[in-house]
PDB file of C-alpha atoms in Angstrom:
ATOM      1  CA  MET A  12     -18.949 -24.946  13.491  1.00 46.00           C
ATOM      2  CA  SER A  13     -15.368 -24.700  13.735  1.00 54.00           C
ATOM      3  CA  THR A  14     -13.093 -23.919  10.736  1.00 70.00           C
ATOM      4  CA  ILE A  15     -10.061 -25.945   9.258  1.00 71.00           C
ATOM      5  CA  SER A  16      -7.472 -23.788   9.020  1.00 76.00           C
ATOM      6  CA  THR A  17      -5.199 -23.407   5.713  1.00 76.00           C
ATOM      7  CA  SER A  18      -2.025 -25.205   7.207  1.00 78.00           C
ATOM      8  CA  ALA A  19      -4.260 -28.315   8.052  1.00 78.00           C
ATOM      9  CA  ILE A  20      -5.442 -28.550   4.497  1.00 78.00           C
ATOM     10  CA  GLN A  21      -1.710 -28.523   2.902  1.00 78.00           C
ATOM     11  CA  ASN A  22      -0.869 -30.982   4.675  1.00 82.00           C
ATOM     12  CA  LEU A  23      -3.447 -33.449   3.400  1.00 83.00           C
ATOM     13  CA  ASP A  24      -2.662 -35.308   0.642  1.00 86.00           C
ATOM     14  CA  GLU A  25      -4.364 -34.180  -2.929  1.00 87.00           C
ATOM     15  CA  VAL A  26      -6.822 -37.051  -2.856  1.00 90.00           C
ATOM     16  CA  SER A  27      -8.381 -35.727   0.414  1.00 86.00           C
ATOM     17  CA  ARG A  28      -7.806 -32.023  -1.088  1.00 86.00           C
ATOM     18  CA  LYS A  29      -9.833 -32.603  -3.733  1.00 89.00           C
ATOM     19  CA  GLU A  30     -12.865 -34.500  -1.645  1.00 91.00           C
ATOM     20  CA  ILE A  31     -12.578 -32.206   0.766  1.00 86.00           C
ATOM     21  CA  MET A  32     -13.148 -29.387  -1.475  1.00 86.00           C
ATOM     22  CA  GLN A  33     -15.703 -30.791  -3.360  1.00 91.00           C
ATOM     23  CA  PHE A  34     -17.693 -31.697  -0.180  1.00 91.00           C
ATOM     24  CA  VAL A  35     -17.222 -27.543   0.999  1.00 89.00           C
ATOM     25  CA  GLU A  36     -18.656 -26.776  -2.878  1.00 90.00           C
ATOM     26  CA  ALA A  37     -21.620 -29.334  -2.425  1.00 91.00           C
ATOM     27  CA  GLU A  38     -22.143 -27.439   1.145  1.00 93.00           C
ATOM     28  CA  GLN A  39     -22.572 -24.282  -0.501  1.00 92.00           C
ATOM     29  CA  SER A  40     -24.463 -25.287  -3.093  1.00 88.00           C
ATOM     30  CA  LYS A  41     -27.444 -26.757  -0.674  1.00 90.00           C
ATOM     31  CA  SER A  42     -27.124 -23.561   1.258  1.00 92.00           C
ATOM     32  CA  LYS A  43     -27.732 -21.569  -1.810  1.00 88.00           C
ATOM     33  CA  VAL A  44     -30.843 -23.760  -3.211  1.00 84.00           C
ATOM     34  CA  GLN A  45     -32.384 -23.828   0.751  1.00 89.00           C
ATOM     35  CA  SER A  46     -31.567 -19.683   0.365  1.00 89.00           C
ATOM     36  CA  SER A  47     -33.478 -19.604  -2.269  1.00 85.00           C
ATOM     37  CA  ILE A  48     -36.037 -22.027  -1.221  1.00 84.00           C
ATOM     38  CA  HIS A  49     -36.698 -19.662   1.706  1.00 89.00           C
ATOM     39  CA  ASN A  50     -36.690 -16.599  -0.459  1.00 89.00           C
ATOM     40  CA  PHE A  51     -38.854 -18.048  -2.570  1.00 87.00           C
ATOM     41  CA  THR A  52     -41.424 -19.350  -0.040  1.00 87.00           C
ATOM     42  CA  ASP A  53     -41.789 -16.178   1.750  1.00 90.00           C
ATOM     43  CA  MET A  54     -42.245 -14.055  -1.418  1.00 90.00           C
ATOM     44  CA  CYS A  55     -45.211 -16.230  -2.283  1.00 91.00           C
ATOM     45  CA  PHE A  56     -46.599 -16.637   0.669  1.00 89.00           C
ATOM     46  CA  LYS A  57     -46.548 -12.215   1.313  1.00 90.00           C
ATOM     47  CA  LYS A  58     -48.097 -12.461  -2.404  1.00 90.00           C
ATOM     48  CA  CYS A  59     -50.475 -15.105  -1.794  1.00 89.00           C
ATOM     49  CA  ASN A  60     -51.912 -14.038   1.593  1.00 86.00           C
ATOM     50  CA  LYS A  61     -51.376 -10.043   1.607  1.00 82.00           C
ATOM     51  CA  ASP A  62     -53.407  -8.321   4.011  1.00 78.00           C
ATOM     52  CA  LYS A  63     -55.450 -11.478   5.008  1.00 79.00           C
ATOM     53  CA  PRO A  64     -55.307 -12.729   8.944  1.00 80.00           C
ATOM     54  CA  ILE A  65     -54.205 -16.343   9.578  1.00 79.00           C
ATOM     55  CA  THR A  66     -57.176 -17.909  10.957  1.00 82.00           C
ATOM     56  CA  SER A  67     -56.355 -22.149  10.619  1.00 82.00           C
ATOM     57  CA  GLY A  68     -53.606 -24.338  10.068  1.00 84.00           C
ATOM     58  CA  SER A  69     -54.486 -24.613   6.408  1.00 88.00           C
ATOM     59  CA  LEU A  70     -54.733 -22.481   3.479  1.00 86.00           C
ATOM     60  CA  ASP A  71     -57.783 -22.544   1.531  1.00 88.00           C
ATOM     61  CA  GLY A  72     -58.590 -23.179  -1.931  1.00 89.00           C
ATOM     62  CA  GLN A  73     -57.014 -19.956  -3.152  1.00 90.00           C
ATOM     63  CA  GLU A  74     -54.142 -19.365  -1.487  1.00 90.00           C
ATOM     64  CA  GLU A  75     -53.406 -22.904  -2.479  1.00 91.00           C
ATOM     65  CA  ALA A  76     -54.045 -22.498  -6.048  1.00 94.00           C
ATOM     66  CA  CYS A  77     -51.868 -19.054  -5.790  1.00 93.00           C
ATOM     67  CA  LEU A  78     -48.992 -20.436  -3.861  1.00 91.00           C
ATOM     68  CA  ARG A  79     -48.990 -23.417  -6.287  1.00 92.00           C
ATOM     69  CA  ASN A  80     -48.995 -20.930  -9.842  1.00 94.00           C
ATOM     70  CA  CYS A  81     -46.467 -18.842  -7.844  1.00 92.00           C
ATOM     71  CA  LEU A  82     -43.901 -22.244  -7.549  1.00 87.00           C
ATOM     72  CA  ASN A  83     -44.755 -22.789 -10.828  1.00 90.00           C
ATOM     73  CA  ARG A  84     -43.952 -19.436 -12.428  1.00 90.00           C
ATOM     74  CA  PHE A  85     -40.803 -19.795 -10.022  1.00 85.00           C
ATOM     75  CA  LEU A  86     -39.622 -23.216 -11.564  1.00 85.00           C
ATOM     76  CA  ASP A  87     -40.112 -22.311 -15.218  1.00 89.00           C
ATOM     77  CA  THR A  88     -37.818 -18.962 -14.727  1.00 88.00           C
ATOM     78  CA  ASN A  89     -34.939 -20.923 -13.195  1.00 84.00           C
ATOM     79  CA  ILE A  90     -35.381 -23.556 -16.305  1.00 87.00           C
ATOM     80  CA  LYS A  91     -35.412 -20.838 -18.688  1.00 88.00           C
ATOM     81  CA  VAL A  92     -32.018 -19.142 -16.650  1.00 86.00           C
ATOM     82  CA  VAL A  93     -30.568 -22.666 -16.970  1.00 83.00           C
ATOM     83  CA  GLU A  94     -30.733 -23.236 -20.424  1.00 86.00           C
ATOM     84  CA  ALA A  95     -29.943 -19.605 -21.523  1.00 87.00           C
ATOM     85  CA  LEU A  96     -26.748 -20.329 -19.424  1.00 83.00           C
ATOM     86  CA  GLN A  97     -25.951 -23.473 -21.179  1.00 83.00           C
ATOM     87  CA  GLY A  98     -26.397 -22.205 -24.546  1.00 80.00           C
ATOM     88  CA  ARG A  99     -29.823 -23.867 -25.629  1.00 61.00           C
TER      89      ARG A  99
END
């Protein structure tokens, strides 16, 4: 991926600079979400499949329930954090 020089951005009109900054912020937000999902998936998979060899391409009922519960707790926690940050 190439980088844009500061001088190139400064040569743009105000509207274009704002659009680029909004795009960059949106991409950074997407990257953070993807990173969180990756870390969450890794954590839950390790928690729910601890010391169990992978024997098939699908989850058994116990593994699926564990992953679902882990996901729900993760989402509940994130919702509470966002609410607290918003001052609810």
